[in-house]
Amino acid sequence: MKLRPHLRVQQSRSAFAKGNARWTNLDLDPVPRHLRQWGPVSFISYWISDAFNAATWQFASSMMAVGLGWRDALIIIAISFFIISFVIAGNGAVGAIYHIPFPVIARASWGFWGSYIAIVSRVILALFWFAIQNVNGANAVRAMIGAIWPSFLTLKNDIPEGEGITTNGMVSYLIFWLVQLPFLCIHPNKLRWLFMVKSVLVPIAWIAIFIWAFVAESGGGLLQQKATVSGSKYSWLFLANMTSVLGNYATLSVNQSDFSRYSRVTAKWQLLYIPMLPIIFTFLSFIGIVASSAGYARYGGDTIPWDPIVLISHWSSRACRFFGAFSFALASLGVNISANSISAANDLTALAPGYINLRRGQIICGLLSWCLVPWKILVSAGNFLNFMSAYAIFLGPIAGIMLFDFWVLKDRKYDTLALYQIENPTYRYGGKWWWWWGVNWRAVLAFVVGVAPNLPGLINSVNSEIGVGVGVHPYQFGWLLGFVATSLVYVLVSMVFPAREALVEVAVMPEEVYDAREREDGDGSTDDQEKGEVREKVVS
Protein backbone atom coordinates (compact mmCIF):
# COMPACT_ATOMS: atom_id res chain seq x y z
CA MET A 1 0.00 0.00 0.00
CA LYS A 2 1.40 3.38 -1.02
CA LEU A 3 1.45 6.24 1.44
CA ARG A 4 -0.87 9.11 0.58
CA PRO A 5 0.77 12.01 -1.28
CA HIS A 6 -0.10 14.55 1.43
CA LEU A 7 2.11 12.60 3.87
CA ARG A 8 5.21 13.39 1.83
CA VAL A 9 7.55 16.13 3.03
CA GLN A 10 8.14 19.10 0.76
CA GLN A 11 11.08 18.59 -1.56
CA SER A 12 10.38 21.03 -4.36
CA ARG A 13 12.71 23.69 -2.91
CA SER A 14 15.61 21.27 -2.44
CA ALA A 15 18.54 22.22 -4.67
CA PHE A 16 19.84 18.65 -4.43
CA ALA A 17 16.65 16.65 -5.02
CA LYS A 18 16.02 17.69 -8.60
CA GLY A 19 15.13 14.46 -10.32
CA ASN A 20 16.57 12.55 -7.36
CA ALA A 21 14.09 12.77 -4.48
CA ARG A 22 14.98 9.27 -3.22
CA TRP A 23 18.10 10.46 -1.45
CA THR A 24 17.35 13.83 0.12
CA ASN A 25 14.91 16.47 1.30
CA LEU A 26 15.34 19.98 2.69
CA ASP A 27 16.56 18.74 6.07
CA LEU A 28 19.22 16.49 4.52
CA ASP A 29 20.44 19.15 2.09
CA PRO A 30 23.58 21.08 3.02
CA VAL A 31 22.73 23.94 5.36
CA PRO A 32 22.53 27.18 3.34
CA ARG A 33 24.49 30.25 4.42
CA HIS A 34 21.64 32.11 6.11
CA LEU A 35 20.85 29.13 8.39
CA ARG A 36 24.38 28.63 9.70
CA GLN A 37 23.92 30.16 13.14
CA TRP A 38 26.16 28.15 15.48
CA GLY A 39 29.25 30.01 16.65
CA PRO A 40 31.97 29.17 19.22
CA VAL A 41 29.70 29.99 22.18
CA SER A 42 27.02 27.65 20.80
CA PHE A 43 29.46 24.74 20.49
CA ILE A 44 30.99 25.33 23.93
CA SER A 45 27.48 25.47 25.45
CA TYR A 46 26.51 22.34 23.57
CA TRP A 47 29.37 20.31 25.03
CA ILE A 48 29.05 21.73 28.54
CA SER A 49 25.35 20.85 28.31
CA ASP A 50 26.12 17.37 27.05
CA ALA A 51 28.71 16.70 29.76
CA PHE A 52 26.40 17.54 32.65
CA ASN A 53 24.35 14.36 32.98
CA ALA A 54 24.00 11.51 35.45
CA ALA A 55 26.20 9.17 33.37
CA THR A 56 29.18 11.52 33.70
CA TRP A 57 28.53 11.75 37.45
CA GLN A 58 28.69 7.95 37.67
CA PHE A 59 31.68 7.33 35.36
CA ALA A 60 34.01 6.53 38.25
CA SER A 61 31.60 4.30 40.18
CA SER A 62 32.06 1.13 38.14
CA MET A 63 35.84 1.61 38.08
CA MET A 64 36.12 1.94 41.85
CA ALA A 65 33.72 -0.97 42.35
CA VAL A 66 36.10 -3.36 40.54
CA GLY A 67 39.16 -2.32 42.52
CA LEU A 68 40.57 0.83 40.93
CA GLY A 69 41.28 3.97 42.94
CA TRP A 70 39.70 7.36 42.33
CA ARG A 71 42.92 8.70 40.84
CA ASP A 72 43.03 5.78 38.40
CA ALA A 73 39.42 6.51 37.45
CA LEU A 74 40.13 10.16 36.69
CA ILE A 75 43.23 9.27 34.66
CA ILE A 76 41.20 6.81 32.59
CA ILE A 77 38.49 9.40 31.97
CA ALA A 78 41.01 12.08 30.96
CA ILE A 79 42.89 9.77 28.56
CA SER A 80 39.67 8.41 27.05
CA PHE A 81 38.25 11.84 26.27
CA PHE A 82 41.60 13.05 24.99
CA ILE A 83 41.57 10.16 22.49
CA ILE A 84 37.98 10.47 21.40
CA SER A 85 38.14 14.28 21.18
CA PHE A 86 40.40 13.91 18.10
CA VAL A 87 37.82 11.67 16.41
CA ILE A 88 34.93 13.96 17.35
CA ALA A 89 36.82 17.00 16.06
CA GLY A 90 37.91 15.22 12.86
CA ASN A 91 34.46 13.96 11.90
CA GLY A 92 32.81 17.16 13.12
CA ALA A 93 35.05 19.22 10.83
CA VAL A 94 33.50 17.50 7.78
CA GLY A 95 30.11 18.86 8.76
CA ALA A 96 31.57 22.32 9.42
CA ILE A 97 33.22 22.39 5.96
CA TYR A 98 30.47 20.91 3.80
CA HIS A 99 27.48 21.54 6.12
CA ILE A 100 26.07 18.05 5.60
CA PRO A 101 24.85 15.49 8.19
CA PHE A 102 26.33 12.15 9.16
CA PRO A 103 24.04 9.95 6.96
CA VAL A 104 25.11 11.87 3.84
CA ILE A 105 28.81 11.92 4.74
CA ALA A 106 28.68 8.12 5.17
CA ARG A 107 27.80 7.73 1.46
CA ALA A 108 31.28 8.88 0.41
CA SER A 109 32.96 5.96 2.18
CA TRP A 110 30.23 3.29 2.34
CA GLY A 111 28.26 3.93 -0.83
CA PHE A 112 24.62 4.97 -1.05
CA TRP A 113 23.19 1.61 0.02
CA GLY A 114 26.22 0.63 2.07
CA SER A 115 25.75 3.72 4.24
CA TYR A 116 22.65 2.03 5.67
CA ILE A 117 24.99 -0.24 7.68
CA ALA A 118 26.29 2.82 9.54
CA ILE A 119 22.89 4.55 9.68
CA VAL A 120 20.95 1.56 11.04
CA SER A 121 23.70 0.81 13.58
CA ARG A 122 23.44 4.36 14.86
CA VAL A 123 19.65 4.69 14.85
CA ILE A 124 19.10 1.49 16.87
CA LEU A 125 21.40 2.79 19.59
CA ALA A 126 19.81 6.25 19.54
CA LEU A 127 16.24 4.95 19.88
CA PHE A 128 16.98 2.67 22.82
CA TRP A 129 19.12 5.17 24.70
CA PHE A 130 16.51 7.88 24.16
CA ALA A 131 13.95 5.65 25.85
CA ILE A 132 16.29 4.75 28.71
CA GLN A 133 17.26 8.40 29.28
CA ASN A 134 13.55 9.15 29.63
CA VAL A 135 13.50 6.88 32.68
CA ASN A 136 16.46 8.75 34.17
CA GLY A 137 14.66 12.03 33.59
CA ALA A 138 11.47 10.60 35.08
CA ASN A 139 13.35 9.61 38.26
CA ALA A 140 14.45 13.23 38.64
CA VAL A 141 10.89 14.45 38.07
CA ARG A 142 9.67 11.99 40.71
CA ALA A 143 12.12 13.48 43.20
CA MET A 144 10.99 17.01 42.29
CA ILE A 145 7.33 16.18 42.87
CA GLY A 146 8.23 14.33 46.08
CA ALA A 147 9.93 17.46 47.40
CA ILE A 148 6.73 19.47 46.87
CA TRP A 149 4.21 16.73 47.66
CA PRO A 150 5.87 14.09 49.92
CA SER A 151 2.87 11.74 49.85
CA PHE A 152 3.43 11.34 46.09
CA LEU A 153 6.37 9.06 46.89
CA THR A 154 4.06 6.68 48.77
CA LEU A 155 1.22 6.86 46.26
CA LYS A 156 -0.73 3.60 46.00
CA ASN A 157 0.68 1.45 43.24
CA ASP A 158 -1.95 0.06 40.85
CA ILE A 159 0.55 -1.34 38.33
CA PRO A 160 1.50 -5.05 38.62
CA GLU A 161 4.87 -5.52 40.29
CA GLY A 162 6.35 -7.45 37.37
CA GLU A 163 5.96 -4.47 35.04
CA GLY A 164 9.03 -2.77 36.50
CA ILE A 165 7.39 0.57 37.23
CA THR A 166 5.09 2.02 39.88
CA THR A 167 2.16 4.39 39.52
CA ASN A 168 4.17 7.42 40.64
CA GLY A 169 6.98 6.32 38.32
CA MET A 170 4.59 6.15 35.36
CA VAL A 171 3.14 9.58 36.19
CA SER A 172 6.67 10.99 36.38
CA TYR A 173 7.59 9.36 33.05
CA LEU A 174 4.52 10.87 31.39
CA ILE A 175 5.29 14.34 32.78
CA PHE A 176 8.93 14.22 31.64
CA TRP A 177 7.87 12.97 28.19
CA LEU A 178 5.25 15.72 27.81
CA VAL A 179 7.72 18.42 28.86
CA GLN A 180 10.26 17.03 26.41
CA LEU A 181 7.79 16.78 23.49
CA PRO A 182 7.80 20.48 22.45
CA PHE A 183 11.60 20.41 22.22
CA LEU A 184 11.33 17.52 19.76
CA CYS A 185 9.43 19.84 17.43
CA ILE A 186 12.14 22.52 17.43
CA HIS A 187 14.67 22.58 14.60
CA PRO A 188 18.22 21.71 15.78
CA ASN A 189 19.45 25.09 14.56
CA LYS A 190 17.36 26.80 17.27
CA LEU A 191 18.10 24.34 20.06
CA ARG A 192 21.40 26.03 20.83
CA TRP A 193 19.43 28.25 23.23
CA LEU A 194 18.40 25.19 25.23
CA PHE A 195 22.03 24.12 25.50
CA MET A 196 23.07 27.64 26.55
CA VAL A 197 20.45 27.73 29.32
CA LYS A 198 21.42 24.28 30.53
CA SER A 199 25.12 25.16 30.44
CA VAL A 200 24.41 27.94 32.95
CA LEU A 201 21.80 26.47 35.30
CA VAL A 202 23.06 22.91 35.69
CA PRO A 203 26.73 23.81 36.42
CA ILE A 204 25.57 26.19 39.18
CA ALA A 205 23.68 23.34 40.87
CA TRP A 206 26.53 20.83 40.48
CA ILE A 207 29.18 23.20 41.78
CA ALA A 208 26.91 23.93 44.76
CA ILE A 209 26.74 20.17 45.45
CA PHE A 210 30.54 20.01 45.10
CA ILE A 211 30.97 22.77 47.68
CA TRP A 212 28.45 21.06 49.98
CA ALA A 213 30.47 17.82 49.81
CA PHE A 214 33.60 19.51 51.12
CA VAL A 215 31.80 21.65 53.69
CA ALA A 216 29.72 18.72 54.99
CA GLU A 217 32.28 15.92 55.07
CA SER A 218 35.56 17.26 53.65
CA GLY A 219 34.99 15.14 50.58
CA GLY A 220 34.36 11.90 52.48
CA GLY A 221 36.54 8.84 52.81
CA LEU A 222 36.68 7.75 49.17
CA LEU A 223 39.50 10.20 48.53
CA GLN A 224 41.73 7.93 50.62
CA GLN A 225 40.83 4.85 48.57
CA LYS A 226 43.60 3.32 46.48
CA ALA A 227 43.60 0.58 43.87
CA THR A 228 43.19 -2.91 45.34
CA VAL A 229 44.40 -4.72 42.19
CA SER A 230 47.81 -4.85 40.58
CA GLY A 231 49.83 -6.46 37.82
CA SER A 232 48.15 -7.77 34.69
CA LYS A 233 44.71 -7.61 36.29
CA TYR A 234 45.18 -3.89 36.81
CA SER A 235 46.26 -3.44 33.18
CA TRP A 236 43.25 -5.28 31.77
CA LEU A 237 40.88 -3.40 34.09
CA PHE A 238 42.46 -0.13 32.97
CA LEU A 239 41.85 -0.98 29.29
CA ALA A 240 38.36 -2.36 29.90
CA ASN A 241 37.22 0.75 31.75
CA MET A 242 38.78 2.99 29.12
CA THR A 243 36.69 1.14 26.53
CA SER A 244 33.61 1.71 28.67
CA VAL A 245 34.19 5.47 28.80
CA LEU A 246 34.99 5.64 25.08
CA GLY A 247 31.83 3.69 24.36
CA ASN A 248 29.63 6.24 26.11
CA TYR A 249 30.60 8.90 23.57
CA ALA A 250 31.34 6.70 20.56
CA THR A 251 28.02 7.82 19.09
CA LEU A 252 28.97 11.50 18.97
CA SER A 253 32.34 10.60 17.44
CA VAL A 254 30.34 9.31 14.48
CA ASN A 255 27.62 11.91 14.07
CA GLN A 256 29.07 15.17 15.42
CA SER A 257 28.45 16.59 11.94
CA ASP A 258 24.70 16.53 12.67
CA PHE A 259 25.41 19.67 14.73
CA SER A 260 28.63 21.05 13.24
CA ARG A 261 26.82 21.41 9.89
CA TYR A 262 25.12 24.51 11.36
CA SER A 263 28.48 26.18 12.05
CA ARG A 264 29.01 29.74 10.84
CA VAL A 265 32.71 29.63 11.76
CA THR A 266 35.58 27.70 10.20
CA ALA A 267 36.21 24.03 10.87
CA LYS A 268 39.28 24.96 12.98
CA TRP A 269 36.92 25.69 15.87
CA GLN A 270 36.25 21.95 16.09
CA LEU A 271 39.80 21.62 17.47
CA LEU A 272 38.50 23.30 20.61
CA TYR A 273 37.17 19.89 21.71
CA ILE A 274 40.67 18.43 22.15
CA PRO A 275 41.62 20.40 25.28
CA MET A 276 38.04 21.11 26.39
CA LEU A 277 36.48 17.63 26.60
CA PRO A 278 39.11 15.92 28.81
CA ILE A 279 39.07 18.85 31.26
CA ILE A 280 35.28 19.13 31.53
CA PHE A 281 34.48 15.43 31.81
CA THR A 282 37.30 14.71 34.26
CA PHE A 283 36.22 17.56 36.54
CA LEU A 284 32.56 16.49 36.46
CA SER A 285 33.51 12.90 37.28
CA PHE A 286 35.50 14.23 40.24
CA ILE A 287 32.35 16.02 41.42
CA GLY A 288 30.52 12.68 41.30
CA ILE A 289 33.25 10.99 43.35
CA VAL A 290 33.40 13.70 46.01
CA ALA A 291 29.62 14.14 46.34
CA SER A 292 28.96 10.38 46.54
CA SER A 293 31.79 9.99 49.05
CA ALA A 294 30.39 12.78 51.22
CA GLY A 295 26.89 11.28 50.99
CA TYR A 296 28.17 7.89 52.11
CA ALA A 297 30.02 9.44 55.06
CA ARG A 298 27.07 11.55 56.17
CA TYR A 299 24.09 9.26 55.58
CA GLY A 300 25.69 5.85 56.03
CA GLY A 301 24.02 2.79 54.57
CA ASP A 302 25.36 -0.35 52.99
CA THR A 303 26.11 1.17 49.60
CA ILE A 304 27.66 4.37 48.28
CA PRO A 305 24.95 6.65 46.75
CA TRP A 306 26.48 6.82 43.27
CA ASP A 307 23.02 7.60 41.88
CA PRO A 308 22.69 11.38 42.37
CA ILE A 309 18.90 11.14 42.83
CA VAL A 310 19.44 8.73 45.73
CA LEU A 311 21.89 11.20 47.26
CA ILE A 312 19.48 14.12 46.82
CA SER A 313 16.64 12.16 48.43
CA HIS A 314 18.54 12.22 51.76
CA TRP A 315 18.61 16.00 52.00
CA SER A 316 16.38 17.48 54.68
CA SER A 317 15.65 20.71 52.82
CA ARG A 318 12.74 20.28 50.42
CA ALA A 319 13.85 23.30 48.38
CA CYS A 320 17.33 21.82 47.93
CA ARG A 321 15.82 18.46 46.93
CA PHE A 322 13.60 20.15 44.35
CA PHE A 323 16.26 22.30 42.70
CA GLY A 324 18.86 19.54 42.88
CA ALA A 325 16.48 17.10 41.14
CA PHE A 326 15.50 19.84 38.66
CA SER A 327 19.13 20.17 37.58
CA PHE A 328 19.27 16.46 36.77
CA ALA A 329 15.91 16.55 34.97
CA LEU A 330 17.19 19.41 32.81
CA ALA A 331 20.45 17.52 32.33
CA SER A 332 18.58 14.44 31.08
CA LEU A 333 16.44 16.57 28.77
CA GLY A 334 19.41 18.28 27.17
CA VAL A 335 21.57 15.20 26.68
CA ASN A 336 18.64 13.15 25.39
CA ILE A 337 18.02 15.65 22.61
CA SER A 338 21.67 16.35 21.79
CA ALA A 339 22.89 12.74 21.82
CA ASN A 340 19.80 10.74 20.88
CA SER A 341 16.66 12.31 19.42
CA ILE A 342 18.34 14.54 16.82
CA SER A 343 20.71 11.76 15.82
CA ALA A 344 17.81 9.34 15.43
CA ALA A 345 15.86 11.95 13.45
CA ASN A 346 18.74 12.46 10.98
CA ASP A 347 19.06 8.71 10.52
CA LEU A 348 15.30 8.16 10.06
CA THR A 349 15.20 11.05 7.59
CA ALA A 350 17.95 9.43 5.54
CA LEU A 351 16.07 6.11 5.48
CA ALA A 352 12.85 7.67 4.15
CA PRO A 353 13.51 11.27 3.01
CA GLY A 354 10.26 11.41 1.08
CA TYR A 355 8.17 11.02 4.21
CA ILE A 356 10.36 11.91 7.21
CA ASN A 357 12.05 15.19 8.07
CA LEU A 358 13.84 16.18 11.28
CA ARG A 359 10.68 17.17 13.11
CA ARG A 360 8.82 14.00 12.18
CA GLY A 361 11.91 11.93 12.94
CA GLN A 362 12.17 13.32 16.48
CA ILE A 363 8.46 12.79 17.12
CA ILE A 364 8.73 9.20 15.87
CA CYS A 365 11.67 8.73 18.22
CA GLY A 366 9.58 10.09 21.09
CA LEU A 367 6.62 7.82 20.32
CA LEU A 368 8.82 4.75 20.01
CA SER A 369 10.16 5.41 23.51
CA TRP A 370 6.81 4.16 24.83
CA CYS A 371 6.81 1.08 22.61
CA LEU A 372 10.25 0.06 23.89
CA VAL A 373 8.98 0.02 27.53
CA PRO A 374 12.37 1.14 28.89
CA TRP A 375 11.33 0.71 32.54
CA LYS A 376 11.13 -3.04 31.96
CA ILE A 377 14.50 -2.99 30.21
CA LEU A 378 16.14 -1.31 33.18
CA VAL A 379 14.60 -3.69 35.73
CA SER A 380 14.64 -7.08 34.07
CA ALA A 381 17.13 -7.03 31.24
CA GLY A 382 20.61 -6.47 32.63
CA ASN A 383 22.10 -8.52 29.83
CA PHE A 384 20.40 -6.30 27.27
CA LEU A 385 21.92 -3.20 28.87
CA ASN A 386 25.33 -4.88 28.74
CA PHE A 387 24.78 -5.43 25.04
CA MET A 388 23.76 -1.80 24.48
CA SER A 389 26.86 -0.57 26.29
CA ALA A 390 28.98 -2.98 24.26
CA TYR A 391 27.40 -1.75 21.04
CA ALA A 392 30.22 0.79 20.81
CA ILE A 393 32.43 -1.88 19.23
CA PHE A 394 30.41 -1.32 16.03
CA LEU A 395 30.71 2.46 16.17
CA GLY A 396 34.52 2.58 16.53
CA PRO A 397 35.05 1.02 13.08
CA ILE A 398 32.37 3.27 11.54
CA ALA A 399 34.08 6.38 12.96
CA GLY A 400 37.48 5.20 11.70
CA ILE A 401 36.27 4.57 8.16
CA MET A 402 34.65 8.01 7.88
CA LEU A 403 37.61 9.81 9.46
CA PHE A 404 40.34 8.31 7.29
CA ASP A 405 38.23 8.38 4.14
CA PHE A 406 37.94 12.17 4.35
CA TRP A 407 41.33 13.18 5.75
CA VAL A 408 43.59 10.59 4.07
CA LEU A 409 42.00 8.94 1.03
CA LYS A 410 39.87 11.84 -0.28
CA ASP A 411 42.35 14.53 0.84
CA ARG A 412 39.46 16.60 2.32
CA LYS A 413 37.86 16.93 -1.15
CA TYR A 414 34.22 15.96 -1.56
CA ASP A 415 31.90 16.58 -4.48
CA THR A 416 28.82 17.70 -2.58
CA LEU A 417 26.41 17.13 -5.45
CA ALA A 418 27.68 13.56 -5.94
CA LEU A 419 26.65 12.77 -2.36
CA TYR A 420 23.02 13.36 -3.33
CA GLN A 421 22.62 12.48 -7.01
CA ILE A 422 23.41 9.15 -8.65
CA GLU A 423 21.61 9.41 -12.00
CA ASN A 424 24.59 10.99 -13.78
CA PRO A 425 25.47 8.77 -16.76
CA THR A 426 29.12 9.93 -16.74
CA TYR A 427 29.72 8.08 -13.46
CA ARG A 428 30.34 4.34 -13.42
CA TYR A 429 27.66 2.25 -11.73
CA GLY A 430 25.41 5.29 -11.41
CA GLY A 431 27.56 7.79 -9.52
CA LYS A 432 30.95 8.81 -8.19
CA TRP A 433 30.25 7.16 -4.84
CA TRP A 434 27.81 4.54 -6.03
CA TRP A 435 30.75 2.11 -5.88
CA TRP A 436 29.59 -1.44 -6.70
CA TRP A 437 25.83 -1.83 -6.60
CA GLY A 438 25.68 1.03 -4.14
CA VAL A 439 28.16 -0.55 -1.67
CA ASN A 440 31.86 0.08 -1.11
CA TRP A 441 33.13 -3.43 -0.41
CA ARG A 442 36.38 -2.02 1.01
CA ALA A 443 34.50 -0.37 3.88
CA VAL A 444 32.44 -3.50 4.55
CA LEU A 445 35.58 -5.68 4.64
CA ALA A 446 37.38 -3.30 6.99
CA PHE A 447 34.30 -3.13 9.22
CA VAL A 448 34.15 -6.92 9.54
CA VAL A 449 37.88 -7.10 10.35
CA GLY A 450 37.47 -4.50 13.09
CA VAL A 451 34.38 -6.06 14.67
CA ALA A 452 35.14 -9.80 14.44
CA PRO A 453 37.86 -10.01 17.17
CA ASN A 454 35.45 -8.41 19.66
CA LEU A 455 32.55 -10.82 19.11
CA PRO A 456 33.64 -13.55 21.58
CA GLY A 457 33.97 -10.98 24.36
CA LEU A 458 30.65 -9.40 23.39
CA ILE A 459 28.91 -12.77 23.64
CA ASN A 460 30.47 -13.35 27.06
CA SER A 461 29.36 -9.92 28.31
CA VAL A 462 25.77 -10.65 27.33
CA ASN A 463 25.83 -14.21 28.73
CA SER A 464 28.66 -14.84 31.20
CA GLU A 465 27.87 -18.57 31.21
CA ILE A 466 29.39 -18.82 27.74
CA GLY A 467 33.14 -19.15 28.31
CA VAL A 468 35.45 -17.67 25.67
CA GLY A 469 38.81 -17.93 27.46
CA VAL A 470 41.40 -15.41 26.29
CA GLY A 471 38.90 -14.33 23.62
CA VAL A 472 37.57 -11.84 26.16
CA HIS A 473 40.76 -9.74 26.06
CA PRO A 474 40.29 -8.10 22.61
CA TYR A 475 36.84 -7.01 23.74
CA GLN A 476 38.34 -5.32 26.81
CA PHE A 477 39.85 -2.69 24.55
CA GLY A 478 37.24 -3.20 21.83
CA TRP A 479 36.66 0.39 20.73
CA LEU A 480 40.38 1.09 20.29
CA LEU A 481 40.98 -2.25 18.58
CA GLY A 482 38.05 -1.82 16.24
CA PHE A 483 38.92 1.78 15.40
CA VAL A 484 42.61 1.12 14.73
CA ALA A 485 42.23 -2.22 12.92
CA THR A 486 39.40 -1.01 10.70
CA SER A 487 41.18 2.23 9.82
CA LEU A 488 44.40 0.42 8.86
CA VAL A 489 42.62 -2.20 6.78
CA TYR A 490 40.39 0.36 5.06
CA VAL A 491 43.30 2.62 4.08
CA LEU A 492 45.49 -0.33 2.99
CA VAL A 493 42.81 -2.04 0.89
CA SER A 494 41.80 1.29 -0.68
CA MET A 495 45.42 1.88 -1.72
CA VAL A 496 45.93 -1.65 -3.08
CA PHE A 497 42.58 -1.61 -4.89
CA PRO A 498 42.12 2.11 -5.61
CA ALA A 499 38.82 3.47 -6.92
CA ARG A 500 40.16 6.37 -8.96
CA GLU A 501 36.70 7.38 -10.14
CA ALA A 502 35.86 8.12 -6.49
CA LEU A 503 38.57 10.80 -6.15
CA VAL A 504 37.84 14.49 -6.60
CA GLU A 505 40.44 16.84 -8.05
CA VAL A 506 38.64 20.04 -7.03
CA ALA A 507 36.14 20.05 -4.18
CA VAL A 508 32.58 21.02 -5.07
CA MET A 509 31.17 23.10 -2.24
CA PRO A 510 27.44 23.38 -1.50
CA GLU A 511 27.57 27.15 -2.09
CA GLU A 512 28.32 26.55 -5.77
CA VAL A 513 25.26 24.37 -6.17
CA TYR A 514 23.03 26.85 -4.30
CA ASP A 515 24.38 29.79 -6.30
CA ALA A 516 23.78 28.00 -9.58
CA ARG A 517 20.23 27.14 -8.51
CA GLU A 518 19.54 30.75 -7.47
CA ARG A 519 20.73 32.06 -10.82
CA GLU A 520 18.46 29.61 -12.60
CA ASP A 521 15.48 30.48 -10.40
CA GLY A 522 16.17 34.22 -10.46
CA ASP A 523 15.48 34.98 -14.10
CA GLY A 524 14.71 31.58 -15.50
CA SER A 525 17.94 31.51 -17.49
CA THR A 526 21.66 31.39 -16.99
CA ASP A 527 24.43 32.46 -19.31
CA ASP A 528 25.43 29.44 -21.44
CA GLN A 529 29.12 29.82 -20.66
CA GLU A 530 28.39 30.18 -16.93
CA LYS A 531 26.13 27.11 -17.02
CA GLY A 532 28.84 25.13 -18.72
CA GLU A 533 31.48 26.10 -16.15
CA VAL A 534 29.28 25.11 -13.20
CA ARG A 535 28.22 21.85 -14.84
CA GLU A 536 31.80 21.00 -15.81
CA LYS A 537 33.06 21.46 -12.25
CA VAL A 538 30.14 19.66 -10.65
CA VAL A 539 30.28 16.68 -13.01
CA SER A 540 34.04 16.30 -13.52
PDB file of N, CA and C in Angstrom, residues 57 104 118 131 149 176 308 322 325 373 397 469 520:
ATOM      1  N   TRP A  57      28.432  11.786  35.980  1.00  0.00           N
ATOM      2  CA  TRP A  57      28.529  11.749  37.446  1.00  0.00           C
ATOM      3  C   TRP A  57      28.968  10.360  37.915  1.00  0.00           C
ATOM      4  N   VAL A 104      24.652  11.519   5.192  1.00  0.00           N
ATOM      5  CA  VAL A 104      25.109  11.873   3.843  1.00  0.00           C
ATOM      6  C   VAL A 104      26.614  11.693   3.731  1.00  0.00           C
ATOM      7  N   ALA A 118      25.943   1.833   8.514  1.00  0.00           N
ATOM      8  CA  ALA A 118      26.295   2.819   9.536  1.00  0.00           C
ATOM      9  C   ALA A 118      25.049   3.489  10.104  1.00  0.00           C
ATOM     10  N   ALA A 131      14.968   6.197  24.956  1.00  0.00           N
ATOM     11  CA  ALA A 131      13.947   5.654  25.853  1.00  0.00           C
ATOM     12  C   ALA A 131      14.488   5.486  27.267  1.00  0.00           C
ATOM     13  N   TRP A 149       5.364  17.512  47.179  1.00  0.00           N
ATOM     14  CA  TRP A 149       4.209  16.728  47.662  1.00  0.00           C
ATOM     15  C   TRP A 149       4.744  15.388  48.165  1.00  0.00           C
ATOM     16  N   PHE A 176       7.650  13.922  32.290  1.00  0.00           N
ATOM     17  CA  PHE A 176       8.927  14.216  31.637  1.00  0.00           C
ATOM     18  C   PHE A 176       8.778  14.139  30.128  1.00  0.00           C
ATOM     19  N   PRO A 308      22.870  10.050  41.763  1.00  0.00           N
ATOM     20  CA  PRO A 308      22.689  11.378  42.370  1.00  0.00           C
ATOM     21  C   PRO A 308      21.286  11.609  42.925  1.00  0.00           C
ATOM     22  N   PHE A 322      14.296  19.791  45.593  1.00  0.00           N
ATOM     23  CA  PHE A 322      13.596  20.154  44.354  1.00  0.00           C
ATOM     24  C   PHE A 322      14.573  20.687  43.307  1.00  0.00           C
ATOM     25  N   ALA A 325      17.106  18.033  42.096  1.00  0.00           N
ATOM     26  CA  ALA A 325      16.478  17.103  41.144  1.00  0.00           C
ATOM     27  C   ALA A 325      16.167  17.793  39.823  1.00  0.00           C
ATOM     28  N   VAL A 373       9.167   0.232  26.077  1.00  0.00           N
ATOM     29  CA  VAL A 373       8.982   0.016  27.526  1.00  0.00           C
ATOM     30  C   VAL A 373      10.319  -0.005  28.281  1.00  0.00           C
ATOM     31  N   PRO A 397      34.688   1.216  14.488  1.00  0.00           N
ATOM     32  CA  PRO A 397      35.046   1.022  13.081  1.00  0.00           C
ATOM     33  C   PRO A 397      34.360   2.001  12.136  1.00  0.00           C
ATOM     34  N   GLY A 469      37.379 -17.892  27.165  1.00  0.00           N
ATOM     35  CA  GLY A 469      38.808 -17.925  27.464  1.00  0.00           C
ATOM     36  C   GLY A 469      39.485 -16.588  27.224  1.00  0.00           C
ATOM     37  N   GLU A 520      19.468  30.208 -11.727  1.00  0.00           N
ATOM     38  CA  GLU A 520      18.457  29.612 -12.596  1.00  0.00           C
ATOM     39  C   GLU A 520      17.051  30.063 -12.205  1.00  0.00           C
TER      40      GLU A 520
END
